[in-house]
mmCIF file of C-alpha atoms in Angstrom:
data_model
loop_
_atom_site.group_PDB
_atom_site.id
_atom_site.type_symbol
_atom_site.label_atom_id
_atom_site.label_comp_id
_atom_site.label_asym_id
_atom_site.label_seq_id
_atom_site.Cartn_x
_atom_site.Cartn_y
_atom_site.Cartn_z
ATOM 1 C CA MET A 22 -29.996 -71.299 -18.979
ATOM 2 C CA THR A 23 -31.467 -73.370 -21.786
ATOM 3 C CA LEU A 24 -32.092 -72.195 -25.039
ATOM 4 C CA ASP A 25 -35.949 -71.118 -25.343
ATOM 5 C CA PRO A 26 -37.821 -73.106 -28.035
ATOM 6 C CA ARG A 27 -39.541 -70.144 -29.451
ATOM 7 C CA LEU A 28 -36.475 -68.494 -30.809
ATOM 8 C CA ALA A 29 -35.672 -71.263 -33.217
ATOM 9 C CA GLY A 30 -35.625 -69.800 -36.544
ATOM 10 C CA ARG A 31 -37.272 -66.501 -35.392
ATOM 11 C CA ARG A 32 -36.507 -63.767 -37.938
ATOM 12 C CA VAL A 33 -36.458 -59.859 -37.762
ATOM 13 C CA THR A 34 -35.935 -56.799 -39.583
ATOM 14 C CA VAL A 35 -34.924 -53.417 -38.177
ATOM 15 C CA ARG A 36 -34.352 -49.896 -39.528
ATOM 16 C CA VAL A 37 -32.790 -47.393 -37.414
ATOM 17 C CA PRO A 38 -32.021 -43.607 -38.438
ATOM 18 C CA ALA A 39 -29.261 -41.294 -38.088
ATOM 19 C CA THR A 40 -28.823 -38.958 -35.411
ATOM 20 C CA SER A 41 -27.160 -35.630 -34.951
ATOM 21 C CA ALA A 42 -26.371 -34.969 -30.952
ATOM 22 C CA ASN A 43 -25.730 -31.686 -29.199
ATOM 23 C CA LEU A 44 -27.353 -29.344 -31.868
ATOM 24 C CA GLY A 45 -24.903 -26.482 -30.785
ATOM 25 C CA PRO A 46 -25.459 -25.618 -27.108
ATOM 26 C CA GLY A 47 -27.592 -28.691 -25.904
ATOM 27 C CA PHE A 48 -24.668 -30.776 -25.069
ATOM 28 C CA ASP A 49 -24.995 -34.553 -24.151
ATOM 29 C CA THR A 50 -28.478 -33.594 -23.749
ATOM 30 C CA LEU A 51 -30.628 -32.765 -27.363
ATOM 31 C CA GLY A 52 -30.343 -35.232 -30.206
ATOM 32 C CA LEU A 53 -31.991 -35.120 -33.494
ATOM 33 C CA ALA A 54 -33.045 -38.181 -35.753
ATOM 34 C CA LEU A 55 -32.641 -37.731 -39.384
ATOM 35 C CA SER A 56 -33.597 -39.364 -42.621
ATOM 36 C CA VAL A 57 -30.623 -41.755 -43.402
ATOM 37 C CA TYR A 58 -30.996 -45.473 -42.057
ATOM 38 C CA ASP A 59 -29.272 -48.781 -41.327
ATOM 39 C CA GLU A 60 -31.225 -51.695 -41.937
ATOM 40 C CA LEU A 61 -30.759 -55.225 -40.379
ATOM 41 C CA GLU A 62 -31.763 -58.759 -40.818
ATOM 42 C CA VAL A 63 -31.107 -60.892 -37.884
ATOM 43 C CA THR A 64 -32.095 -64.586 -37.757
ATOM 44 C CA ALA A 65 -31.736 -66.910 -34.720
ATOM 45 C CA VAL A 66 -30.196 -70.185 -35.925
ATOM 46 C CA ASP A 67 -29.339 -73.366 -34.604
ATOM 47 C CA GLU A 68 -25.333 -73.172 -35.042
ATOM 48 C CA PRO A 69 -23.688 -71.308 -32.056
ATOM 49 C CA GLY A 70 -21.850 -67.807 -32.634
ATOM 50 C CA ALA A 71 -22.407 -65.212 -35.229
ATOM 51 C CA HIS A 72 -22.190 -64.654 -38.706
ATOM 52 C CA VAL A 73 -22.036 -61.240 -40.197
ATOM 53 C CA ASP A 74 -22.622 -59.819 -43.591
ATOM 54 C CA VAL A 75 -22.154 -56.041 -43.959
ATOM 55 C CA HIS A 76 -22.938 -54.272 -47.185
ATOM 56 C CA GLY A 77 -22.690 -50.469 -48.091
ATOM 57 C CA VAL A 78 -20.983 -48.448 -45.313
ATOM 58 C CA GLY A 79 -18.184 -50.502 -43.304
ATOM 59 C CA GLU A 80 -18.249 -53.415 -45.867
ATOM 60 C CA GLY A 81 -14.922 -55.373 -45.518
ATOM 61 C CA VAL A 82 -14.139 -53.236 -42.269
ATOM 62 C CA VAL A 83 -16.866 -53.955 -39.679
ATOM 63 C CA GLU A 84 -16.114 -57.017 -37.651
ATOM 64 C CA THR A 85 -18.115 -59.955 -38.752
ATOM 65 C CA ASP A 86 -18.234 -62.324 -35.895
ATOM 66 C CA ALA A 87 -19.293 -62.191 -32.327
ATOM 67 C CA SER A 88 -17.282 -58.859 -31.827
ATOM 68 C CA ASN A 89 -19.783 -56.853 -33.961
ATOM 69 C CA LEU A 90 -21.282 -54.311 -32.322
ATOM 70 C CA VAL A 91 -24.987 -55.027 -33.306
ATOM 71 C CA VAL A 92 -24.433 -58.614 -32.010
ATOM 72 C CA ARG A 93 -22.764 -57.603 -29.062
ATOM 73 C CA SER A 94 -25.976 -55.281 -28.560
ATOM 74 C CA ILE A 95 -28.302 -58.107 -28.900
ATOM 75 C CA ALA A 96 -26.065 -60.502 -26.527
ATOM 76 C CA HIS A 97 -26.103 -57.913 -23.554
ATOM 77 C CA VAL A 98 -30.158 -57.414 -23.930
ATOM 78 C CA PHE A 99 -30.564 -61.074 -23.861
ATOM 79 C CA GLU A 100 -27.909 -61.455 -20.865
ATOM 80 C CA ARG A 101 -29.918 -58.637 -18.590
ATOM 81 C CA ALA A 102 -33.092 -60.538 -19.718
ATOM 82 C CA GLY A 103 -31.786 -63.866 -18.651
ATOM 83 C CA VAL A 104 -32.425 -65.394 -21.529
ATOM 84 C CA GLU A 105 -29.848 -67.737 -23.401
ATOM 85 C CA LEU A 106 -28.505 -66.153 -26.836
ATOM 86 C CA PRO A 107 -29.021 -68.369 -29.882
ATOM 87 C CA GLY A 108 -26.579 -68.561 -32.966
ATOM 88 C CA LEU A 109 -27.271 -65.592 -34.935
ATOM 89 C CA ARG A 110 -27.236 -64.652 -38.741
ATOM 90 C CA LEU A 111 -27.008 -61.008 -39.320
ATOM 91 C CA ILE A 112 -27.405 -59.182 -42.658
ATOM 92 C CA ALA A 113 -26.569 -55.195 -42.308
ATOM 93 C CA HIS A 114 -27.318 -52.599 -44.764
ATOM 94 C CA ASN A 115 -25.587 -49.403 -43.691
ATOM 95 C CA THR A 116 -25.844 -45.892 -45.018
ATOM 96 C CA ILE A 117 -24.983 -43.680 -42.101
ATOM 97 C CA PRO A 118 -21.438 -42.839 -42.320
ATOM 98 C CA HIS A 119 -18.992 -44.127 -39.826
ATOM 99 C CA GLY A 120 -16.819 -41.671 -37.799
ATOM 100 C CA ARG A 121 -18.564 -38.479 -39.016
ATOM 101 C CA GLY A 122 -20.780 -37.374 -36.084
ATOM 102 C CA MET A 123 -23.995 -38.909 -37.466
ATOM 103 C CA GLY A 124 -24.309 -41.385 -34.898
ATOM 104 C CA SER A 125 -23.165 -44.730 -36.460
ATOM 105 C CA SER A 126 -22.289 -46.235 -33.320
ATOM 106 C CA GLY A 127 -25.434 -45.623 -31.610
ATOM 107 C CA ALA A 128 -27.452 -46.872 -34.834
ATOM 108 C CA ALA A 129 -25.599 -50.020 -34.131
ATOM 109 C CA ILE A 130 -26.549 -50.439 -30.670
ATOM 110 C CA VAL A 131 -30.147 -49.175 -31.277
ATOM 111 C CA GLY A 132 -30.417 -51.603 -34.094
ATOM 112 C CA GLY A 133 -28.987 -54.564 -31.648
ATOM 113 C CA VAL A 134 -31.324 -53.701 -28.838
ATOM 114 C CA MET A 135 -34.466 -53.357 -31.245
ATOM 115 C CA ALA A 136 -33.397 -56.571 -32.695
ATOM 116 C CA ALA A 137 -33.198 -58.304 -29.339
ATOM 117 C CA LYS A 138 -36.591 -56.974 -28.799
ATOM 118 C CA GLY A 139 -38.133 -58.317 -31.841
ATOM 119 C CA LEU A 140 -36.393 -61.763 -31.027
ATOM 120 C CA LEU A 141 -37.831 -61.905 -27.454
ATOM 121 C CA GLU A 142 -41.484 -60.676 -28.421
ATOM 122 C CA GLY A 143 -43.665 -63.022 -26.412
ATOM 123 C CA ILE A 144 -40.414 -64.205 -24.177
ATOM 124 C CA VAL A 145 -39.683 -61.187 -22.506
ATOM 125 C CA ASP A 146 -41.423 -57.340 -22.573
ATOM 126 C CA LEU A 147 -39.033 -54.550 -23.209
ATOM 127 C CA ASP A 148 -40.872 -51.365 -23.063
ATOM 128 C CA GLU A 149 -39.255 -47.944 -23.822
ATOM 129 C CA ASP A 150 -37.529 -47.452 -20.335
ATOM 130 C CA ALA A 151 -35.851 -50.652 -20.773
ATOM 131 C CA LEU A 152 -34.856 -50.143 -24.409
ATOM 132 C CA LEU A 153 -33.396 -46.845 -23.465
ATOM 133 C CA ALA A 154 -31.540 -48.421 -20.494
ATOM 134 C CA ARG A 155 -29.959 -51.138 -22.283
ATOM 135 C CA ALA A 156 -28.891 -48.962 -24.988
ATOM 136 C CA THR A 157 -27.402 -46.383 -22.667
ATOM 137 C CA GLU A 158 -25.383 -49.064 -20.938
ATOM 138 C CA LEU A 159 -24.041 -49.687 -23.834
ATOM 139 C CA GLU A 160 -23.520 -46.413 -25.473
ATOM 140 C CA GLY A 161 -22.637 -44.571 -22.074
ATOM 141 C CA HIS A 162 -25.043 -41.755 -22.549
ATOM 142 C CA PRO A 163 -28.213 -41.389 -23.851
ATOM 143 C CA ASP A 164 -28.206 -38.472 -26.122
ATOM 144 C CA ASN A 165 -27.446 -40.252 -29.432
ATOM 145 C CA VAL A 166 -29.549 -43.533 -28.705
ATOM 146 C CA ALA A 167 -32.523 -41.602 -27.601
ATOM 147 C CA PRO A 168 -33.792 -40.226 -30.942
ATOM 148 C CA ALA A 169 -32.562 -43.093 -32.917
ATOM 149 C CA LEU A 170 -34.733 -45.220 -30.608
ATOM 150 C CA PHE A 171 -38.039 -42.680 -30.613
ATOM 151 C CA GLY A 172 -37.548 -40.129 -33.596
ATOM 152 C CA GLY A 173 -37.842 -36.633 -33.757
ATOM 153 C CA LEU A 174 -36.225 -34.296 -31.445
ATOM 154 C CA THR A 175 -35.503 -35.827 -27.811
ATOM 155 C CA ILE A 176 -34.480 -34.369 -24.401
ATOM 156 C CA ALA A 177 -32.294 -36.893 -22.818
ATOM 157 C CA TRP A 178 -30.854 -36.820 -19.054
ATOM 158 C CA MET A 179 -30.035 -39.405 -16.108
ATOM 159 C CA GLY A 180 -32.246 -39.387 -13.593
ATOM 160 C CA ASP A 181 -33.037 -41.875 -10.336
ATOM 161 C CA ARG A 182 -34.801 -44.079 -12.447
ATOM 162 C CA GLY A 183 -31.644 -44.314 -14.791
ATOM 163 C CA PRO A 184 -31.897 -42.962 -18.627
ATOM 164 C CA GLN A 185 -34.947 -40.781 -19.210
ATOM 165 C CA HIS A 186 -35.862 -38.851 -22.350
ATOM 166 C CA LYS A 187 -38.898 -36.570 -23.545
ATOM 167 C CA ARG A 188 -39.671 -36.763 -27.298
ATOM 168 C CA LEU A 189 -40.808 -33.451 -29.046
ATOM 169 C CA THR A 190 -42.131 -33.059 -32.675
ATOM 170 C CA VAL A 191 -40.150 -30.692 -34.660
ATOM 171 C CA HIS A 192 -41.899 -27.585 -36.675
ATOM 172 C CA ARG A 193 -42.566 -28.868 -40.271
ATOM 173 C CA GLY A 194 -40.461 -25.783 -41.464
ATOM 174 C CA VAL A 195 -37.138 -27.023 -40.102
ATOM 175 C CA SER A 196 -34.971 -28.338 -42.632
ATOM 176 C CA PRO A 197 -31.806 -30.128 -41.967
ATOM 177 C CA LEU A 198 -28.486 -29.977 -44.026
ATOM 178 C CA VAL A 199 -25.784 -32.193 -43.136
ATOM 179 C CA CYS A 200 -22.426 -31.781 -44.534
ATOM 180 C CA VAL A 201 -20.186 -34.496 -44.358
ATOM 181 C CA PRO A 202 -16.522 -34.502 -44.883
ATOM 182 C CA ASP A 203 -15.336 -37.213 -47.652
ATOM 183 C CA ALA A 204 -11.902 -37.666 -45.751
ATOM 184 C CA SER A 205 -11.714 -37.000 -41.962
ATOM 185 C CA THR A 206 -13.253 -38.881 -39.232
ATOM 186 C CA MET A 207 -13.397 -38.125 -35.696
ATOM 187 C CA SER A 208 -14.265 -40.329 -32.594
ATOM 188 C CA THR A 209 -16.566 -39.214 -29.736
ATOM 189 C CA ALA A 210 -13.510 -40.295 -27.006
ATOM 190 C CA MET A 211 -10.980 -38.175 -28.634
ATOM 191 C CA ALA A 212 -13.473 -35.215 -29.074
ATOM 192 C CA ARG A 213 -14.183 -35.477 -25.196
ATOM 193 C CA THR A 214 -10.547 -35.303 -24.390
ATOM 194 C CA LEU A 215 -10.403 -31.832 -25.770
ATOM 195 C CA GLN A 216 -13.281 -30.638 -23.347
ATOM 196 C CA PRO A 217 -12.287 -28.771 -20.160
ATOM 197 C CA GLU A 218 -13.058 -30.301 -16.793
ATOM 198 C CA SER A 219 -14.613 -26.747 -15.854
ATOM 199 C CA VAL A 220 -16.008 -23.926 -18.247
ATOM 200 C CA PRO A 221 -16.560 -20.091 -16.960
ATOM 201 C CA HIS A 222 -19.745 -19.211 -14.823
ATOM 202 C CA THR A 223 -20.724 -16.815 -17.669
ATOM 203 C CA ASP A 224 -20.462 -19.766 -20.429
ATOM 204 C CA ALA A 225 -22.632 -22.022 -18.562
ATOM 205 C CA ILE A 226 -25.470 -19.587 -18.181
ATOM 206 C CA PHE A 227 -25.321 -18.674 -21.802
ATOM 207 C CA ASN A 228 -25.651 -22.108 -22.878
ATOM 208 C CA VAL A 229 -28.321 -22.838 -20.418
ATOM 209 C CA SER A 230 -30.538 -19.499 -22.093
ATOM 210 C CA ARG A 231 -29.542 -20.805 -25.963
ATOM 211 C CA SER A 232 -30.381 -24.504 -25.079
ATOM 212 C CA ALA A 233 -33.931 -23.675 -23.584
ATOM 213 C CA LEU A 234 -34.287 -21.214 -26.818
ATOM 214 C CA LEU A 235 -33.447 -23.998 -29.340
ATOM 215 C CA ILE A 236 -36.109 -26.241 -28.053
ATOM 216 C CA ALA A 237 -38.661 -22.969 -28.554
ATOM 217 C CA ALA A 238 -37.064 -22.569 -32.326
ATOM 218 C CA LEU A 239 -37.192 -26.098 -33.304
ATOM 219 C CA ILE A 240 -40.522 -26.937 -32.164
ATOM 220 C CA GLN A 241 -42.515 -23.386 -32.759
ATOM 221 C CA SER A 242 -40.261 -20.843 -34.234
ATOM 222 C CA PRO A 243 -37.787 -21.852 -36.634
ATOM 223 C CA GLU A 244 -37.019 -17.974 -37.110
ATOM 224 C CA LEU A 245 -34.551 -17.929 -33.762
ATOM 225 C CA LEU A 246 -32.575 -20.901 -34.767
ATOM 226 C CA PHE A 247 -29.445 -18.895 -35.691
ATOM 227 C CA THR A 248 -29.239 -17.238 -32.308
ATOM 228 C CA ALA A 249 -30.591 -20.278 -30.437
ATOM 229 C CA THR A 250 -27.693 -22.566 -31.918
ATOM 230 C CA GLU A 251 -24.927 -20.361 -30.467
ATOM 231 C CA ASP A 252 -22.412 -22.524 -28.029
ATOM 232 C CA ARG A 253 -19.847 -21.744 -25.770
ATOM 233 C CA LEU A 254 -19.698 -25.051 -23.956
ATOM 234 C CA HIS A 255 -17.649 -27.458 -26.462
ATOM 235 C CA GLN A 256 -17.395 -26.547 -30.357
ATOM 236 C CA SER A 257 -14.731 -23.951 -29.843
ATOM 237 C CA TYR A 258 -12.571 -26.270 -27.468
ATOM 238 C CA ARG A 259 -12.816 -28.881 -30.626
ATOM 239 C CA ALA A 260 -12.397 -26.719 -33.372
ATOM 240 C CA SER A 261 -8.504 -27.221 -33.475
ATOM 241 C CA ALA A 262 -8.831 -30.847 -34.365
ATOM 242 C CA MET A 263 -11.232 -30.102 -37.023
ATOM 243 C CA PRO A 264 -10.116 -27.056 -38.592
ATOM 244 C CA GLU A 265 -11.837 -27.491 -42.159
ATOM 245 C CA THR A 266 -15.148 -28.259 -39.825
ATOM 246 C CA ASP A 267 -14.379 -24.972 -38.312
ATOM 247 C CA ALA A 268 -13.750 -22.808 -40.910
ATOM 248 C CA LEU A 269 -17.038 -23.782 -42.830
ATOM 249 C CA ILE A 270 -19.040 -23.338 -39.931
ATOM 250 C CA GLN A 271 -17.592 -19.760 -39.538
ATOM 251 C CA THR A 272 -18.509 -19.075 -43.123
ATOM 252 C CA LEU A 273 -21.784 -20.409 -43.012
ATOM 253 C CA ARG A 274 -22.574 -18.545 -39.436
ATOM 254 C CA GLN A 275 -21.225 -15.005 -40.894
ATOM 255 C CA ALA A 276 -23.638 -15.182 -43.573
ATOM 256 C CA GLY A 277 -26.434 -16.047 -41.278
ATOM 257 C CA PHE A 278 -26.887 -19.598 -41.348
ATOM 258 C CA PRO A 279 -27.553 -21.663 -38.148
ATOM 259 C CA ALA A 280 -24.705 -24.104 -38.323
ATOM 260 C CA VAL A 281 -23.362 -26.618 -35.801
ATOM 261 C CA VAL A 282 -20.954 -29.443 -35.455
ATOM 262 C CA SER A 283 -23.118 -32.615 -35.684
ATOM 263 C CA GLY A 284 -22.153 -34.692 -32.822
ATOM 264 C CA ALA A 285 -18.534 -35.199 -32.089
ATOM 265 C CA GLY A 286 -18.021 -34.329 -35.915
ATOM 266 C CA PRO A 287 -16.651 -33.666 -38.119
ATOM 267 C CA SER A 288 -19.871 -33.355 -40.133
ATOM 268 C CA ILE A 289 -21.764 -30.068 -39.921
ATOM 269 C CA LEU A 290 -25.393 -29.787 -39.348
ATOM 270 C CA VAL A 291 -27.085 -26.611 -40.521
ATOM 271 C CA LEU A 292 -30.593 -26.043 -39.058
ATOM 272 C CA CYS A 293 -32.420 -24.074 -41.706
ATOM 273 C CA ALA A 294 -35.812 -22.527 -41.014
ATOM 274 C CA ASP A 295 -37.199 -23.648 -44.190
ATOM 275 C CA PRO A 296 -36.171 -25.591 -47.890
ATOM 276 C CA GLY A 297 -35.230 -22.143 -49.407
ATOM 277 C CA GLU A 298 -32.879 -21.233 -46.661
ATOM 278 C CA ARG A 299 -31.340 -24.804 -47.073
ATOM 279 C CA LEU A 300 -30.765 -24.375 -50.682
ATOM 280 C CA ARG A 301 -29.066 -21.070 -50.002
ATOM 281 C CA ALA A 302 -26.758 -22.846 -47.332
ATOM 282 C CA ALA A 303 -26.036 -25.633 -49.894
ATOM 283 C CA GLU A 304 -24.558 -23.202 -52.564
ATOM 284 C CA LEU A 305 -22.559 -21.401 -49.918
ATOM 285 C CA VAL A 306 -21.101 -24.583 -49.244
ATOM 286 C CA GLU A 307 -20.353 -25.481 -52.813
ATOM 287 C CA GLN A 308 -18.526 -22.177 -53.263
ATOM 288 C CA HIS A 309 -16.613 -22.082 -50.536
ATOM 289 C CA ARG A 310 -15.655 -25.569 -49.364
ATOM 290 C CA ALA A 311 -11.642 -26.104 -49.615
ATOM 291 C CA THR A 312 -11.843 -29.598 -49.556
ATOM 292 C CA PRO A 313 -14.320 -32.660 -50.771
ATOM 293 C CA TRP A 314 -17.878 -32.602 -48.698
ATOM 294 C CA THR A 315 -21.062 -34.234 -49.617
ATOM 295 C CA MET A 316 -24.468 -32.686 -48.968
ATOM 296 C CA HIS A 317 -27.525 -34.195 -47.512
ATOM 297 C CA MET A 318 -30.612 -32.456 -47.463
ATOM 298 C CA LEU A 319 -32.607 -34.729 -45.198
ATOM 299 C CA ALA A 320 -36.163 -34.804 -43.218
ATOM 300 C CA VAL A 321 -36.543 -35.155 -39.499
ATOM 301 C CA ASP A 322 -37.219 -38.862 -38.887
ATOM 302 C CA VAL A 323 -40.312 -39.071 -36.704
ATOM 303 C CA LEU A 324 -40.727 -42.680 -36.114
ATOM 304 C CA GLY A 325 -37.241 -43.629 -34.683
ATOM 305 C CA ALA A 326 -36.012 -47.503 -34.954
ATOM 306 C CA THR A 327 -38.650 -49.743 -35.815
ATOM 307 C CA VAL A 328 -38.555 -53.655 -35.763
ATOM 308 C CA VAL A 329 -40.591 -56.234 -37.518
ATOM 309 C CA THR A 330 -40.557 -59.845 -36.283
ATOM 310 C CA HIS A 331 -41.435 -63.043 -39.020
ATOM 311 C CA PRO A 332 -41.731 -66.380 -37.190
ATOM 312 C CA VAL A 333 -41.014 -69.180 -39.450
ATOM 313 C CA GLU A 334 -40.976 -72.710 -38.858
ATOM 314 C CA GLY A 335 -38.270 -74.874 -38.104
ATOM 315 C CA LEU A 336 -34.785 -74.072 -37.529
ATOM 316 C CA ALA A 337 -32.871 -71.744 -39.860
#
């Protein structure tokens, strides 16, 4: 492969939302895009390799060379497209917490995939299916990357044509509250080791009914969110690894608030039916939290990841 001259000096900016996956009963299937964002600026340069500047979350910790997850994601898309990768200069402004169940790794992957889409504009066309396929190849499953790519509420599944998704618009009353512990983290890989290989038939039926109800609650009937967020498939098995998360969820649910583990945890997502309920949930967290938690009153992101291409003259 030879470097395409159209890449020289091309610059793109990318914005990617945080996500919350599972949403209680929708294990490995449902995901929601949230109004917290990582922003990237990526420039194709003539020097080989990658140079990364990270600001905000992950500064001084995240890799700043070709091993950076965003860079690896860009490289993966270029390789699959059969286009030689140029040198890259990446500036990342991160606000999505790392290791807290808000989709930070999925956002990094989607950020790289979208940056590659922008850099390859006019060279290789990447449609929605291709974007989701490339992101899923890197992430391993589509439930976090789908809402980060497309926004809103997404249903994601694996089919004969690879990963597929359906995007739905969330009822305007739904008011997410995310409670993030200041100290503890949880990796998705670690959380998955706590899952049993099989579950009782009655629990499987229970979750099928609740996940179906959750779709209706989120798009049409928010008053059903408490019942719709009940789960028997994964949260109880992970509770011992996140005792503070479990205790706060139990406190919230006993008071009637639809609280669930956000992604793999340890953050908590409260899917309130209206802003007033969200304020009451936040007051309860403030009264009963045993350790420091940061509360975020968020909106549902409706755009998903965006990329803007800025052609420049000459080499950067």
